[in-house]
Short mmCIF file of C-alpha atoms in Angstrom, two decimals:
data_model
loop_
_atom_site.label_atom_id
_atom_site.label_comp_id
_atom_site.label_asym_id
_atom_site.label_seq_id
_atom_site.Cartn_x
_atom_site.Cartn_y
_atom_site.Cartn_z
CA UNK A 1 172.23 227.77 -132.70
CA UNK A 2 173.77 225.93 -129.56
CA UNK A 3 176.69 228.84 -129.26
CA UNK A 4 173.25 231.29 -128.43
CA UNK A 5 171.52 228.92 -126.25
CA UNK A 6 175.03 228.09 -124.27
CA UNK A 7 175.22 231.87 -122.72
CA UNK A 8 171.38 232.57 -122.96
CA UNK A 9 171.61 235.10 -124.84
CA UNK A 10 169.83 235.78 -128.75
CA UNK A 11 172.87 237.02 -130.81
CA UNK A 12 173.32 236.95 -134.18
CA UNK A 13 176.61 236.18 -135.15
CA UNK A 14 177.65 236.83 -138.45
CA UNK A 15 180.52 234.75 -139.92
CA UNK A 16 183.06 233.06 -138.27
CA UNK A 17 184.92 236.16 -136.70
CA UNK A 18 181.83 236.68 -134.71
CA UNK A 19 181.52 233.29 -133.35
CA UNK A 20 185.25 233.21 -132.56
CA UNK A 21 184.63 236.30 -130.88
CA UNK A 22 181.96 235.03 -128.58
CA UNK A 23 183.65 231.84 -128.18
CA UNK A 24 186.59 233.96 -126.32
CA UNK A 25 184.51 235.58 -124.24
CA UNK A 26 182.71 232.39 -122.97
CA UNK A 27 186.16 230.93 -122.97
CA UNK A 28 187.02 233.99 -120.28
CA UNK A 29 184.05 232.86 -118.23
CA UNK A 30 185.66 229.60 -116.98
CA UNK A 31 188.26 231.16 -115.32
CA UNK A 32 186.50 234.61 -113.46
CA UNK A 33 186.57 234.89 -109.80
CA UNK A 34 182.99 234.91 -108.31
CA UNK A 35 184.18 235.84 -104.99
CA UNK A 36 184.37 239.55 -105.47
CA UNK A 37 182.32 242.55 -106.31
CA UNK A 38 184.31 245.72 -107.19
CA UNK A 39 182.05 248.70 -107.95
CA UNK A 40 182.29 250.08 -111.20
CA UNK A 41 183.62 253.26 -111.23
CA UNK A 42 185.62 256.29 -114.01
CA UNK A 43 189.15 254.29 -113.10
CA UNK A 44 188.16 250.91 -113.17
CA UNK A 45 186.15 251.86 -116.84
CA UNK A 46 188.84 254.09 -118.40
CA UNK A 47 191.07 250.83 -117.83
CA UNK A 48 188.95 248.24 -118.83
CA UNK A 49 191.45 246.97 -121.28
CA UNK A 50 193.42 245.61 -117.65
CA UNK A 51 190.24 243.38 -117.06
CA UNK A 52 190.99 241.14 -119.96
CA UNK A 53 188.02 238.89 -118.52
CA UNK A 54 185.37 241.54 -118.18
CA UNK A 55 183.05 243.39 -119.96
CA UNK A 56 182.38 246.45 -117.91
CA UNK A 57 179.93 248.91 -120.72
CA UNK A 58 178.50 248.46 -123.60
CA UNK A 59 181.13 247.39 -126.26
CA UNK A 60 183.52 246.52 -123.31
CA UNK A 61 185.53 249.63 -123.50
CA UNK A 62 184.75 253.42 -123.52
CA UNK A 63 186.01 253.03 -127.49
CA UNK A 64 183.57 250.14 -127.99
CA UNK A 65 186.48 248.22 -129.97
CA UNK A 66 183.60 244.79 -128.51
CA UNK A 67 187.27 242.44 -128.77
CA UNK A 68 188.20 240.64 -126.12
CA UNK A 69 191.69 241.00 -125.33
CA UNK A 70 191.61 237.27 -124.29
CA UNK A 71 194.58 234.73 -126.62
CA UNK A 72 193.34 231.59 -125.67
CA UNK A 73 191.31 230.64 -127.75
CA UNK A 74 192.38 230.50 -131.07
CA UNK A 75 191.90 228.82 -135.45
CA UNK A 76 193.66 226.27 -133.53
CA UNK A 77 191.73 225.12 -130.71
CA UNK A 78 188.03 226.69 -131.68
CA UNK A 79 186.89 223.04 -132.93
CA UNK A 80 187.93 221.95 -129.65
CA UNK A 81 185.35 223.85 -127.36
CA UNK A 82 181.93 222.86 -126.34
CA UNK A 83 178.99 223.54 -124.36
CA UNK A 84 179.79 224.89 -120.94
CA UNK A 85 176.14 225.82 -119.44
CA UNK A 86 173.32 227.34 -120.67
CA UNK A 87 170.28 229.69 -119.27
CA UNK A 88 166.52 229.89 -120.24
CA UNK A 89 165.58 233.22 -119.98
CA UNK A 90 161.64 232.09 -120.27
CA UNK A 91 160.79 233.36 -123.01
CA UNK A 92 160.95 233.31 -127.11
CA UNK A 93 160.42 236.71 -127.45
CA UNK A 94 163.47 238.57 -128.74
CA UNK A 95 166.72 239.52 -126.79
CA UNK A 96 169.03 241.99 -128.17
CA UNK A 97 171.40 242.73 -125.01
CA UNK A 98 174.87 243.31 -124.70
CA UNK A 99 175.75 241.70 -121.57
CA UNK A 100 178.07 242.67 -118.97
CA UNK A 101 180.63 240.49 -117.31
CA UNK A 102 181.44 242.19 -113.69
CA UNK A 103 183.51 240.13 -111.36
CA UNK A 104 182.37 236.87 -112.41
CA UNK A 105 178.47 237.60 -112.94
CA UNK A 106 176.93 237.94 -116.36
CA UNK A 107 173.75 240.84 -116.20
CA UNK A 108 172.00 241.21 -118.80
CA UNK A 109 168.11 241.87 -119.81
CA UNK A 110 165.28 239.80 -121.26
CA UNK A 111 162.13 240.85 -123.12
CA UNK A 112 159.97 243.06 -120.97
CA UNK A 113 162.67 244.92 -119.37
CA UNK A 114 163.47 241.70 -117.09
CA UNK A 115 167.00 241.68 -115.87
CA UNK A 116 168.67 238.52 -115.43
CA UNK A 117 172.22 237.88 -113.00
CA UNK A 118 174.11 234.53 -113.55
CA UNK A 119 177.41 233.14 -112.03
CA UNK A 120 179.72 233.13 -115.20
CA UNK A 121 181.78 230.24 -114.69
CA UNK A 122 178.38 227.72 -113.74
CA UNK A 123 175.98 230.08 -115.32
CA UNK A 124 173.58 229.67 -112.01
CA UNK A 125 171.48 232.35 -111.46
CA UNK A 126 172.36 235.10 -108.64
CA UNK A 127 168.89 237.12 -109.20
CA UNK A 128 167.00 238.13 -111.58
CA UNK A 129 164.42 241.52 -111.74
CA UNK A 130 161.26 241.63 -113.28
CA UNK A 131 159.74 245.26 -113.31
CA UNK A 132 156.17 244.03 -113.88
CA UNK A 133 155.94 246.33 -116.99
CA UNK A 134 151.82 246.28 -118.42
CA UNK A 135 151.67 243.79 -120.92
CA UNK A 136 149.26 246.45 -122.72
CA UNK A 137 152.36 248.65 -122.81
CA UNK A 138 153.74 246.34 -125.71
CA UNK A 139 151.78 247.73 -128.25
CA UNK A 140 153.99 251.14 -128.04
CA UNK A 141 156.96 249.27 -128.97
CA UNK A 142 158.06 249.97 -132.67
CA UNK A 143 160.37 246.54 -132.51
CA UNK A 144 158.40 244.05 -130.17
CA UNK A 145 159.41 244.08 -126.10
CA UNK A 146 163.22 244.14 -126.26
CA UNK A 147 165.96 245.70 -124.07
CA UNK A 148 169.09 246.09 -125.31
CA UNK A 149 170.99 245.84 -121.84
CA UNK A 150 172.15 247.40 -118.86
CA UNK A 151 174.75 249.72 -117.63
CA UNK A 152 177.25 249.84 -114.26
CA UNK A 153 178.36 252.41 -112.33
CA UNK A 154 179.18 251.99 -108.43
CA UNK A 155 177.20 248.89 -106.63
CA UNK A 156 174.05 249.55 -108.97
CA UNK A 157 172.97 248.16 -112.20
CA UNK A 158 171.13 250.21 -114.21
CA UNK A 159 168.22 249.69 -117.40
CA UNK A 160 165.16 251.24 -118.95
CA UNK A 161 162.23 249.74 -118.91
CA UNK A 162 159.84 248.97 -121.51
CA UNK A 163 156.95 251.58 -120.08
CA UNK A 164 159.46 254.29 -119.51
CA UNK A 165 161.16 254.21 -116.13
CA UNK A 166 164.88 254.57 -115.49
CA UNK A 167 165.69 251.84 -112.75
CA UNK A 168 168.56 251.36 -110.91
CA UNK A 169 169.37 247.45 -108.65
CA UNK A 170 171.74 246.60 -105.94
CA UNK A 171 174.18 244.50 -108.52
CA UNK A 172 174.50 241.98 -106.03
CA UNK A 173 170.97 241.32 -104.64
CA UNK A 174 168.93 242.51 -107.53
CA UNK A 175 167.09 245.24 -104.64
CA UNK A 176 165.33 248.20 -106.37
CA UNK A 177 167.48 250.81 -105.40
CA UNK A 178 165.40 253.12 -107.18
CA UNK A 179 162.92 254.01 -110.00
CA UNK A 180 162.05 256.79 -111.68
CA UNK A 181 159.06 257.37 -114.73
CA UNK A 182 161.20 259.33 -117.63
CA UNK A 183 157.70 259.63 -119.93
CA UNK A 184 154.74 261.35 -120.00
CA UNK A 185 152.84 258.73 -119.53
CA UNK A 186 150.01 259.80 -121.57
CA UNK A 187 152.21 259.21 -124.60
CA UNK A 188 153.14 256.22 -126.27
CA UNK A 189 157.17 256.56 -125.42
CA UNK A 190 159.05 253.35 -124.87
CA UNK A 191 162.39 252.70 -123.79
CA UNK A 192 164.38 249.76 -124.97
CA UNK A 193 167.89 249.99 -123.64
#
Protein backbone atom coordinates (compact mmCIF):
# COMPACT_ATOMS: atom_id res chain seq x y z
CA UNK A 1 0.00 0.00 0.00
CA UNK A 2 1.92 3.24 -1.17
CA UNK A 3 -0.09 5.49 1.66
CA UNK A 4 2.12 2.93 4.32
CA UNK A 5 5.29 3.03 2.52
CA UNK A 6 4.95 7.10 2.03
CA UNK A 7 5.36 7.75 6.05
CA UNK A 8 7.28 4.43 6.79
CA UNK A 9 5.18 3.27 8.85
CA UNK A 10 3.01 -0.49 8.73
CA UNK A 11 -0.62 0.66 9.42
CA UNK A 12 -3.54 -0.91 8.62
CA UNK A 13 -6.08 1.28 7.57
CA UNK A 14 -9.42 0.15 7.47
CA UNK A 15 -11.86 1.85 5.05
CA UNK A 16 -11.72 5.03 3.68
CA UNK A 17 -12.15 7.12 6.99
CA UNK A 18 -8.88 5.70 8.01
CA UNK A 19 -6.98 6.59 5.00
CA UNK A 20 -8.53 10.07 4.99
CA UNK A 21 -7.42 10.23 8.38
CA UNK A 22 -3.81 9.52 7.70
CA UNK A 23 -3.88 11.45 4.62
CA UNK A 24 -4.53 14.68 7.01
CA UNK A 25 -1.97 14.03 9.09
CA UNK A 26 0.68 13.63 6.29
CA UNK A 27 -1.06 16.57 4.78
CA UNK A 28 -0.02 18.51 8.31
CA UNK A 29 3.55 17.39 7.73
CA UNK A 30 4.21 19.77 4.77
CA UNK A 31 3.71 22.67 6.57
CA UNK A 32 5.55 21.95 10.39
CA UNK A 33 8.34 24.09 11.43
CA UNK A 34 11.61 22.04 11.87
CA UNK A 35 13.36 24.83 13.45
CA UNK A 36 12.16 24.33 16.97
CA UNK A 37 12.14 21.88 19.77
CA UNK A 38 9.68 22.65 22.62
CA UNK A 39 9.84 20.08 25.44
CA UNK A 40 6.88 18.26 26.10
CA UNK A 41 5.48 18.99 29.15
CA UNK A 42 1.55 18.70 31.47
CA UNK A 43 0.57 22.29 29.61
CA UNK A 44 1.73 21.79 26.32
CA UNK A 45 -0.17 17.95 26.52
CA UNK A 46 -3.39 19.01 28.29
CA UNK A 47 -3.63 21.48 25.17
CA UNK A 48 -2.69 19.45 22.48
CA UNK A 49 -5.84 20.20 20.65
CA UNK A 50 -3.88 24.02 20.04
CA UNK A 51 -1.13 22.01 18.08
CA UNK A 52 -3.44 21.18 15.25
CA UNK A 53 -0.14 19.84 13.44
CA UNK A 54 1.18 17.61 16.18
CA UNK A 55 0.78 14.51 17.67
CA UNK A 56 2.22 14.84 21.11
CA UNK A 57 0.97 10.98 22.99
CA UNK A 58 -0.38 8.20 21.97
CA UNK A 59 -3.82 8.92 20.29
CA UNK A 60 -2.72 12.64 20.01
CA UNK A 61 -4.64 13.84 22.94
CA UNK A 62 -4.91 12.81 26.66
CA UNK A 63 -8.71 11.58 25.40
CA UNK A 64 -7.13 9.61 22.54
CA UNK A 65 -10.03 11.03 20.16
CA UNK A 66 -6.55 9.88 17.21
CA UNK A 67 -8.46 12.95 14.75
CA UNK A 68 -6.58 15.42 13.53
CA UNK A 69 -8.06 18.67 13.96
CA UNK A 70 -6.49 19.59 10.54
CA UNK A 71 -9.58 20.91 7.47
CA UNK A 72 -7.51 20.77 4.64
CA UNK A 73 -7.79 18.03 3.33
CA UNK A 74 -11.00 17.00 2.46
CA UNK A 75 -13.87 14.26 -0.10
CA UNK A 76 -12.90 17.05 -2.23
CA UNK A 77 -9.34 17.23 -2.70
CA UNK A 78 -8.23 13.51 -1.27
CA UNK A 79 -7.86 12.24 -5.08
CA UNK A 80 -5.68 15.09 -5.47
CA UNK A 81 -2.71 14.12 -3.05
CA UNK A 82 0.27 12.03 -3.71
CA UNK A 83 3.43 10.72 -2.54
CA UNK A 84 5.40 13.20 -0.52
CA UNK A 85 8.54 11.01 0.81
CA UNK A 86 8.94 7.86 2.11
CA UNK A 87 11.37 5.96 4.79
CA UNK A 88 12.77 2.33 4.88
CA UNK A 89 12.91 1.38 8.21
CA UNK A 90 15.19 -1.87 7.16
CA UNK A 91 13.28 -4.26 7.84
CA UNK A 92 9.97 -6.49 6.91
CA UNK A 93 9.37 -7.47 10.18
CA UNK A 94 6.21 -5.93 11.63
CA UNK A 95 5.67 -2.27 12.89
CA UNK A 96 2.76 -1.45 14.95
CA UNK A 97 3.74 2.22 16.27
CA UNK A 98 1.84 5.15 16.81
CA UNK A 99 4.10 7.84 15.88
CA UNK A 100 4.61 11.12 17.32
CA UNK A 101 4.83 14.37 15.47
CA UNK A 102 6.90 16.94 17.88
CA UNK A 103 7.92 20.18 16.30
CA UNK A 104 8.36 18.98 12.93
CA UNK A 105 10.09 15.44 13.64
CA UNK A 106 8.23 12.19 13.28
CA UNK A 107 9.67 9.40 16.24
CA UNK A 108 8.57 6.44 16.09
CA UNK A 109 9.93 2.64 16.63
CA UNK A 110 10.82 -0.27 14.38
CA UNK A 111 11.00 -4.01 15.10
CA UNK A 112 13.55 -4.75 17.77
CA UNK A 113 12.87 -1.83 19.85
CA UNK A 114 14.82 0.46 17.18
CA UNK A 115 13.72 4.04 17.32
CA UNK A 116 13.68 5.96 14.28
CA UNK A 117 13.64 10.31 14.06
CA UNK A 118 12.74 11.87 10.62
CA UNK A 119 12.27 15.57 9.51
CA UNK A 120 8.42 15.61 8.75
CA UNK A 121 8.16 17.87 5.99
CA UNK A 122 11.37 15.92 3.82
CA UNK A 123 11.09 12.82 5.85
CA UNK A 124 15.18 12.83 6.22
CA UNK A 125 16.33 11.16 9.02
CA UNK A 126 17.53 13.22 12.28
CA UNK A 127 18.74 9.88 14.23
CA UNK A 128 17.77 6.87 14.76
CA UNK A 129 18.51 4.33 18.11
CA UNK A 130 19.12 0.88 17.98
CA UNK A 131 19.31 -0.75 21.55
CA UNK A 132 21.18 -3.85 20.33
CA UNK A 133 18.42 -6.06 21.92
CA UNK A 134 19.71 -10.22 21.69
CA UNK A 135 18.30 -11.52 18.72
CA UNK A 136 17.78 -14.79 21.01
CA UNK A 137 15.48 -12.55 23.05
CA UNK A 138 12.83 -12.87 20.14
CA UNK A 139 11.71 -16.06 21.00
CA UNK A 140 9.94 -14.50 24.32
CA UNK A 141 7.82 -12.43 22.21
CA UNK A 142 4.13 -13.75 22.08
CA UNK A 143 3.55 -11.43 18.70
CA UNK A 144 7.02 -11.43 16.83
CA UNK A 145 9.63 -8.26 17.70
CA UNK A 146 7.27 -5.27 17.61
CA UNK A 147 7.10 -1.95 19.52
CA UNK A 148 4.21 -0.17 19.55
CA UNK A 149 5.89 3.39 20.00
CA UNK A 150 7.27 5.90 22.12
CA UNK A 151 6.29 8.48 24.58
CA UNK A 152 7.45 12.43 25.34
CA UNK A 153 7.84 14.18 28.24
CA UNK A 154 10.52 17.14 28.63
CA UNK A 155 13.68 16.88 26.04
CA UNK A 156 13.55 12.92 26.27
CA UNK A 157 11.91 10.32 24.26
CA UNK A 158 11.00 7.46 25.89
CA UNK A 159 10.29 3.32 24.78
CA UNK A 160 10.56 -0.21 26.04
CA UNK A 161 12.59 -2.41 24.67
CA UNK A 162 12.08 -5.78 23.43
CA UNK A 163 14.41 -7.56 26.37
CA UNK A 164 12.88 -5.48 29.06
CA UNK A 165 14.56 -2.14 29.66
CA UNK A 166 12.83 1.21 30.04
CA UNK A 167 15.03 3.73 27.94
CA UNK A 168 14.89 7.16 27.78
CA UNK A 169 16.94 9.52 24.42
CA UNK A 170 17.85 13.10 24.10
CA UNK A 171 14.79 13.80 21.44
CA UNK A 172 17.04 15.76 19.49
CA UNK A 173 20.32 13.76 19.25
CA UNK A 174 19.01 10.31 19.85
CA UNK A 175 21.86 10.22 23.18
CA UNK A 176 20.96 7.48 25.75
CA UNK A 177 19.98 9.52 28.45
CA UNK A 178 19.35 6.58 30.38
CA UNK A 179 18.41 2.84 30.72
CA UNK A 180 17.07 0.89 33.10
CA UNK A 181 16.30 -3.36 33.10
CA UNK A 182 12.39 -3.49 34.34
CA UNK A 183 12.57 -7.69 34.23
CA UNK A 184 13.92 -10.30 35.98
CA UNK A 185 15.89 -11.31 33.58
CA UNK A 186 15.74 -14.89 34.26
CA UNK A 187 12.17 -14.79 32.99
CA UNK A 188 10.87 -14.69 29.68
CA UNK A 189 9.13 -10.97 30.08
CA UNK A 190 9.06 -8.79 27.02
CA UNK A 191 8.09 -5.40 26.52
CA UNK A 192 6.55 -4.17 23.34
CA UNK A 193 5.51 -0.58 23.75
Amino acid sequence: MAFANMVAFHMNFRGRNYMVRGLCLIYCLVFISMNTQAEVDHERLINADNEPGSWLTHGRNYAEDRQSQLTSINRENVSKLGLAWYFDTGTTRGLEASPLIIDGVIYSTGSWSKVFANYAVTGQPLWDYDPQVPRAWGVNACCDVVNRGVAAWGSNIYFGSLDGRLIALDSATGNLQWEILTIDPARPYTITG
